[in-house]
Short mmCIF file of C-alpha atoms and ligand atoms in Angstrom, two decimals:
data_model
loop_
_atom_site.label_atom_id
_atom_site.label_comp_id
_atom_site.label_asym_id
_atom_site.label_seq_id
_atom_site.Cartn_x
_atom_site.Cartn_y
_atom_site.Cartn_z
CA MET A 11 16.17 6.37 17.83
CA LYS A 12 18.64 4.86 19.67
CA GLN A 13 21.96 4.69 17.87
CA SER A 14 22.28 6.17 14.43
CA LEU A 15 21.79 4.86 11.59
CA ASP A 16 24.26 4.87 8.68
CA VAL A 17 24.97 2.96 5.52
CA GLU A 18 26.21 0.39 6.57
CA THR A 19 24.31 -1.23 9.51
CA LEU A 20 21.04 -1.16 7.46
CA ASN A 21 23.55 -2.75 4.77
CA THR A 22 24.35 -6.02 7.08
CA MET A 23 20.50 -5.93 8.19
CA VAL A 24 19.27 -6.33 4.27
CA VAL A 25 22.06 -9.21 4.65
CA GLU A 26 20.33 -11.04 7.82
CA ALA A 27 16.73 -10.59 6.73
CA LYS A 28 17.77 -11.34 2.99
CA LYS A 29 18.13 -15.62 4.86
CA TYR A 30 14.31 -15.82 5.22
CA THR A 31 13.46 -14.35 1.38
CA LYS A 32 13.98 -19.03 0.77
CA GLU A 33 11.24 -18.92 3.24
CA GLY A 34 9.21 -16.85 0.94
CA VAL A 35 6.96 -17.67 -2.45
CA VAL A 36 6.81 -14.47 -5.12
CA ALA A 37 2.77 -14.49 -6.10
CA ASP A 38 1.57 -15.48 -9.58
CA TYR A 39 -2.31 -15.00 -9.27
CA ILE A 40 -1.28 -12.32 -10.97
CA PRO A 41 0.50 -14.25 -13.63
CA ALA A 42 3.46 -11.32 -14.39
CA LEU A 43 3.69 -10.97 -10.65
CA GLY A 44 5.32 -14.23 -11.10
CA GLU A 45 8.31 -12.91 -12.82
CA ALA A 46 10.26 -11.02 -9.80
CA ASN A 47 12.52 -12.37 -8.38
CA PRO A 48 12.78 -14.14 -5.18
CA GLU A 49 15.74 -13.64 -3.98
CA THR A 50 16.05 -9.98 -4.30
CA LEU A 51 15.55 -7.71 -1.08
CA SER A 52 16.31 -3.79 -0.76
CA ILE A 53 15.09 -1.21 1.64
CA ALA A 54 15.85 2.66 1.25
CA ILE A 55 14.51 5.04 4.26
CA TYR A 56 13.96 7.83 3.85
CA ARG A 57 14.78 11.41 6.93
CA GLY A 58 13.37 14.62 4.89
CA LYS A 59 14.33 17.29 3.09
CA GLY A 60 16.44 14.98 0.97
CA ASP A 61 18.17 13.11 3.51
CA CYS A 62 17.79 9.76 1.71
CA ILE A 63 19.64 5.67 3.10
CA ALA A 64 19.24 2.88 1.19
CA ALA A 65 20.00 -0.74 1.11
CA GLY A 66 19.89 -3.30 -1.42
CA ASN A 67 19.00 -3.22 -5.20
CA ILE A 68 17.10 -0.21 -4.29
CA ARG A 69 17.46 0.87 -8.33
CA GLU A 70 14.82 -1.85 -8.71
CA LYS A 71 11.04 -1.36 -10.16
CA PHE A 72 7.70 -2.87 -9.60
CA THR A 73 4.01 -2.54 -8.59
CA LEU A 74 1.94 -0.87 -5.55
CA GLN A 75 -0.58 -2.91 -5.36
CA SER A 76 -2.20 -2.99 -2.16
CA ILE A 77 -0.56 0.03 -1.43
CA SER A 78 -2.43 1.74 -3.86
CA LYS A 79 -5.14 1.13 -1.21
CA VAL A 80 -3.71 4.29 0.80
CA ILE A 81 -3.20 6.51 -1.76
CA THR A 82 -6.92 6.53 -2.90
CA LEU A 83 -8.55 6.08 0.17
CA ALA A 84 -6.98 9.87 1.10
CA VAL A 85 -8.09 11.41 -2.81
CA ALA A 86 -11.79 9.42 -2.35
CA LEU A 87 -11.89 11.47 1.56
CA MET A 88 -10.34 14.60 0.09
CA ASP A 89 -13.12 14.53 -2.63
CA HIS A 90 -15.91 13.48 -0.15
CA GLY A 91 -15.09 13.34 2.94
CA GLU A 92 -15.17 10.72 5.45
CA GLU A 93 -19.32 10.28 6.37
CA TYR A 94 -19.45 10.07 2.48
CA VAL A 95 -17.13 7.45 2.52
CA PHE A 96 -17.91 5.55 5.48
CA SER A 97 -21.06 5.29 5.23
CA LYS A 98 -20.39 2.34 2.07
CA VAL A 99 -16.69 1.19 2.77
CA GLY A 100 -16.37 0.02 6.97
CA MET A 101 -13.74 0.68 10.08
CA GLU A 102 -13.15 -2.18 10.79
CA PRO A 103 -10.11 -4.92 10.83
CA THR A 104 -10.60 -8.49 10.02
CA GLY A 105 -8.66 -11.67 10.08
CA ASP A 106 -10.37 -12.65 6.90
CA PRO A 107 -7.97 -13.36 3.59
CA PHE A 108 -8.12 -9.54 1.44
CA ASN A 109 -10.05 -11.05 -0.61
CA SER A 110 -12.46 -12.80 1.16
CA ILE A 111 -15.93 -12.09 0.28
CA ALA A 112 -17.55 -13.97 3.58
CA LYS A 113 -18.01 -11.20 5.66
CA LEU A 114 -19.98 -9.61 2.17
CA GLU A 115 -22.85 -12.22 2.33
CA SER A 116 -22.93 -12.53 5.97
CA ASN A 117 -23.13 -8.43 7.23
CA VAL A 118 -26.37 -6.86 6.74
CA PRO A 119 -26.00 -4.76 5.13
CA SER A 120 -23.60 -5.82 3.00
CA LYS A 121 -20.51 -3.00 3.48
CA PRO A 122 -16.68 -3.91 2.90
CA LEU A 123 -16.01 -4.33 5.99
CA ASN A 124 -12.39 -1.89 5.97
CA PRO A 125 -10.88 0.15 2.76
CA MET A 126 -7.98 -1.92 3.10
CA ILE A 127 -9.27 -5.82 1.47
CA ASN A 128 -9.46 -6.01 -1.64
CA ALA A 129 -13.47 -5.11 -1.44
CA GLY A 130 -13.25 -1.57 0.53
CA ALA A 131 -11.03 -1.00 -2.31
CA LEU A 132 -12.43 -1.72 -4.98
CA ALA A 133 -16.05 0.30 -3.24
CA VAL A 134 -13.76 3.67 -2.53
CA THR A 135 -11.58 3.18 -5.77
CA ASN A 136 -15.37 3.82 -6.79
CA MET A 137 -15.59 6.46 -5.75
CA ILE A 138 -12.87 8.29 -7.72
CA ILE A 139 -13.86 11.82 -9.32
CA GLY A 140 -13.23 12.04 -12.96
CA GLU A 141 -15.56 12.14 -15.93
CA THR A 142 -13.30 9.26 -17.39
CA ILE A 143 -10.23 6.10 -16.21
CA ASP A 144 -8.31 8.61 -17.15
CA GLU A 145 -8.68 11.25 -15.42
CA LYS A 146 -9.33 9.27 -12.40
CA LEU A 147 -5.71 8.08 -12.66
CA GLY A 148 -4.94 10.97 -13.56
CA ARG A 149 -5.57 12.07 -10.12
CA ILE A 150 -4.23 9.33 -8.36
CA LEU A 151 -1.35 10.01 -9.90
CA SER A 152 -1.39 13.50 -9.51
CA LEU A 153 -1.12 12.68 -5.77
CA VAL A 154 1.07 9.92 -5.79
CA HIS A 155 3.58 12.39 -8.00
CA GLU A 156 3.31 15.81 -5.29
CA MET A 157 3.99 13.02 -2.81
CA THR A 158 7.61 11.79 -3.78
CA CYS A 159 8.21 15.01 -5.73
CA ASN A 160 8.86 12.74 -9.01
CA PRO A 161 6.19 13.59 -12.30
CA GLU A 162 7.48 10.33 -14.04
CA ILE A 163 6.12 8.03 -12.16
CA THR A 164 3.36 6.23 -14.00
CA TYR A 165 1.63 2.47 -13.75
CA CYS A 166 2.46 -0.48 -15.48
CA GLU A 167 0.91 -1.50 -18.51
CA ARG A 168 1.83 -5.15 -18.34
CA VAL A 169 1.20 -5.92 -15.15
CA ALA A 170 -2.40 -4.10 -14.64
CA LYS A 171 -3.64 -6.05 -18.16
CA SER A 172 -1.71 -9.63 -17.07
CA GLU A 173 -4.37 -8.48 -13.35
CA LEU A 174 -7.02 -7.23 -15.51
CA ASP A 175 -7.01 -10.31 -17.27
CA THR A 176 -6.80 -12.96 -14.58
CA ALA A 177 -9.13 -10.34 -12.11
CA PHE A 178 -12.39 -13.08 -11.60
CA LEU A 179 -11.85 -12.63 -7.44
CA ASN A 180 -12.43 -8.89 -7.72
CA ARG A 181 -15.00 -9.07 -10.40
CA SER A 182 -17.25 -10.51 -8.18
CA LEU A 183 -16.35 -8.13 -5.56
CA CYS A 184 -17.59 -5.59 -7.21
CA TYR A 185 -21.36 -7.69 -9.01
CA PHE A 186 -21.93 -8.44 -5.10
CA MET A 187 -21.58 -5.16 -4.29
CA LYS A 188 -22.72 -3.79 -7.39
CA GLN A 189 -26.11 -5.78 -6.34
CA HIS A 190 -26.35 -4.37 -3.12
CA GLY A 191 -25.65 -0.97 -4.30
CA VAL A 192 -21.58 -0.80 -2.26
CA VAL A 193 -20.70 0.26 -6.00
CA LYS A 194 -22.44 1.76 -9.30
CA GLY A 195 -21.49 2.49 -12.43
CA VAL A 196 -19.54 -0.69 -15.03
CA VAL A 197 -17.85 -3.58 -13.24
CA GLU A 198 -15.76 -3.73 -16.26
CA GLU A 199 -14.68 0.45 -15.92
CA LEU A 200 -13.87 0.12 -11.68
CA LEU A 201 -11.94 -3.16 -12.46
CA ASN A 202 -9.37 -1.22 -15.35
CA LEU A 203 -9.45 1.88 -12.73
CA TYR A 204 -7.86 -0.82 -9.57
CA THR A 205 -6.29 -2.43 -11.47
CA LYS A 206 -3.90 0.56 -13.25
CA GLN A 207 -3.53 1.78 -9.80
CA CYS A 208 -1.95 -1.42 -9.13
CA ALA A 209 0.15 -1.32 -10.95
CA ILE A 210 1.82 2.24 -10.77
CA GLN A 211 5.61 1.48 -10.37
CA VAL A 212 7.85 2.67 -8.17
CA ASP A 213 10.64 2.10 -6.85
CA CYS A 214 12.01 2.43 -2.94
CA TYR A 215 12.98 5.49 -2.14
CA ASP A 216 9.57 6.96 -4.04
CA LEU A 217 8.22 4.37 -2.04
CA ALA A 218 9.98 5.41 1.22
CA LYS A 219 8.89 9.38 0.40
CA LEU A 220 5.42 8.01 0.03
CA GLY A 221 5.62 6.74 3.16
CA TYR A 222 7.53 10.26 4.77
CA VAL A 223 4.14 12.26 4.04
CA ILE A 224 1.60 9.53 5.51
CA ALA A 225 4.54 9.58 8.85
CA ASN A 226 4.60 13.73 8.57
CA ASP A 227 1.22 15.23 8.26
CA GLY A 228 0.15 14.26 5.23
CA LYS A 229 3.28 17.42 4.28
CA ASN A 230 4.98 17.46 1.19
CA PRO A 231 8.93 15.46 2.02
CA ASN A 232 10.91 18.61 1.09
CA THR A 233 8.99 21.86 1.13
CA GLU A 234 6.94 21.10 4.03
CA ARG A 235 3.53 22.19 2.14
CA GLN A 236 0.73 20.80 3.00
CA ILE A 237 -0.34 17.42 0.47
CA ILE A 238 -2.94 15.58 2.30
CA PRO A 239 -4.33 17.48 5.41
CA LEU A 240 -4.01 16.38 8.51
CA HIS A 241 -7.36 14.41 9.96
CA ILE A 242 -7.09 12.26 6.53
CA ALA A 243 -3.12 10.86 7.10
CA ARG A 244 -4.13 10.93 10.26
CA ILE A 245 -6.80 8.03 9.19
CA LEU A 246 -4.31 7.00 6.55
CA LYS A 247 -1.96 5.36 9.86
CA THR A 248 -4.90 4.48 11.97
CA PHE A 249 -5.91 2.08 9.30
CA MET A 250 -2.19 1.25 8.22
CA VAL A 251 -1.89 -0.19 12.11
CA THR A 252 -4.27 -1.51 12.00
CA CYS A 253 -5.27 -3.34 8.97
CA GLY A 254 -2.58 -2.48 7.01
CA MET A 255 -0.78 -6.09 6.43
CA TYR A 256 -3.71 -7.91 6.36
CA ASN A 257 -4.57 -10.21 8.75
CA SER A 258 -1.14 -10.59 9.70
CA SER A 259 -1.78 -6.23 11.24
CA GLY A 260 -1.79 -7.65 15.14
CA GLU A 261 0.87 -9.34 14.94
CA PHE A 262 2.94 -7.19 13.17
CA ALA A 263 1.90 -4.46 15.14
CA ILE A 264 2.79 -6.55 18.88
CA LYS A 265 6.10 -7.45 16.34
CA VAL A 266 6.96 -4.33 14.80
CA GLY A 267 4.75 -1.62 16.15
CA ILE A 268 5.34 0.73 13.14
CA PRO A 269 2.19 1.95 11.25
CA ALA A 270 2.56 -0.34 7.17
CA LYS A 271 1.26 -1.56 4.34
CA SER A 272 1.95 -4.30 2.09
CA GLY A 273 1.74 -5.15 -1.23
CA VAL A 274 1.21 -8.67 -2.96
CA SER A 275 4.32 -7.28 -4.97
CA GLY A 276 6.19 -7.80 -1.85
CA ALA A 277 6.47 -4.47 -1.11
CA ILE A 278 6.40 -2.63 2.23
CA MET A 279 5.49 0.96 3.00
CA GLY A 280 5.85 2.17 7.07
CA SER A 281 5.50 5.12 8.18
CA VAL A 282 6.66 6.65 11.64
CA PRO A 283 4.78 8.95 13.20
CA HIS A 284 6.79 12.78 12.85
CA GLY A 285 9.36 10.04 11.42
CA ILE A 286 10.61 8.47 9.14
CA GLY A 287 9.59 6.59 5.96
CA VAL A 288 9.79 3.50 4.50
CA GLY A 289 10.16 1.53 0.96
CA ILE A 290 11.42 -1.84 1.39
CA TYR A 291 10.55 -4.27 -1.44
CA GLY A 292 11.62 -8.56 -1.29
CA PRO A 293 8.36 -9.87 -3.66
CA ALA A 294 8.57 -13.47 -1.95
CA LEU A 295 5.60 -13.18 0.14
CA ASP A 296 4.38 -15.84 3.26
CA ASP A 297 0.93 -17.13 3.06
CA ARG A 298 -0.70 -14.47 4.22
CA GLY A 299 1.01 -12.24 1.09
CA ASN A 300 3.55 -10.20 3.49
CA SER A 301 6.63 -10.10 2.34
CA VAL A 302 8.56 -12.07 4.20
CA ALA A 303 12.25 -11.22 4.88
CA GLY A 304 10.72 -7.60 4.71
CA MET A 305 8.76 -8.11 7.42
CA LYS A 306 11.87 -9.47 9.46
CA LEU A 307 13.56 -6.15 7.44
CA LEU A 308 11.01 -4.13 9.55
CA GLU A 309 11.62 -6.09 12.62
CA SER A 310 14.85 -5.79 13.05
CA LEU A 311 15.26 -2.05 12.65
CA SER A 312 12.42 -1.41 15.24
CA SER A 313 14.05 -3.49 17.69
CA ARG A 314 17.41 -2.05 16.89
CA TYR A 315 15.88 2.07 16.83
CA ASP A 316 12.99 1.52 19.58
CA LEU A 317 10.23 2.49 16.22
CA SER A 318 7.28 0.85 17.91
CA ILE A 319 4.72 3.88 18.56
CA PHE A 320 3.64 1.56 20.91
N1 LIG B 27 -4.00 -5.85 -7.22
C1 LIG B 27 -3.94 -7.61 -6.27
C2 LIG B 27 -5.46 -7.52 -5.51
O1 LIG B 27 -6.48 -7.67 -6.21
C3 LIG B 27 -3.44 -6.47 -5.68
C4 LIG B 27 -3.95 -6.67 -4.17
C5 LIG B 27 -3.02 -6.79 -2.33
O2 LIG B 27 -1.64 -6.07 -2.75
O3 LIG B 27 -2.97 -7.12 -1.52
O4 LIG B 27 -5.55 -8.87 -5.83
#
């Protein structure tokens, strides 16, 4: 890093970036997410061994939404290995919106383009091993607990239900994929698990730790025990670079250059390889579904401290 990163500088950067919250709107296609305060912006940066700095309203909780796709991909890869997972889901980025159905129909045989768009993520969640929804969710949560060293983390029932009640597009993606043999089993059960995984509730500290583990080759942020195999942590980071910021991933790679994944709750998780983990929450989104102020904050962090991997 060019200069040392302290709380005072971080606070100033948050105040600067906060101005951009006015340019976005909160997601309301999941009704419960529409209740978020669009003016909020907070960040935590985890530097390993309990060293964390933060700015903004950092105790505020929010749901992972699409960031959970990175975690479930790790579980599915650990459960089945790369060959099986990527026989069902591709590895290519897309310029289409995250919930698009278009390529599912035009690609023959039908296969979601990557695990970060909704179709691919639903197919990945469908692979998680377990007898019941609770057992599968429990396995996803266990990994989150280990990565964050926070066993209290659970999912928000209200947000999960709100999404389940209104997930018409995701339902149609599932039925389309079931017709084409990409997903198996009962669609309602898959949606039930997926909406709960998306509703896993964290704060910026937890999110920064999740990012830190992925940044640091899958090792526990305190004990350095290997939680996720090295080659899987590498796959996760690569998807974060190529597909993590929806159809803004190319522009984000140029302007910021940090492997990152965003969610429609307004959260962004950043992983600087062999460096810091970043957790940001700013629910005002741009038209692609990324936190407007969160992206600005990451951009200034990256340029000020020379964090681009390119
Ligand atoms: N639960 C959300 C959905 O499936 C996640 C989308 C996102 O965060 O990009 O629509």
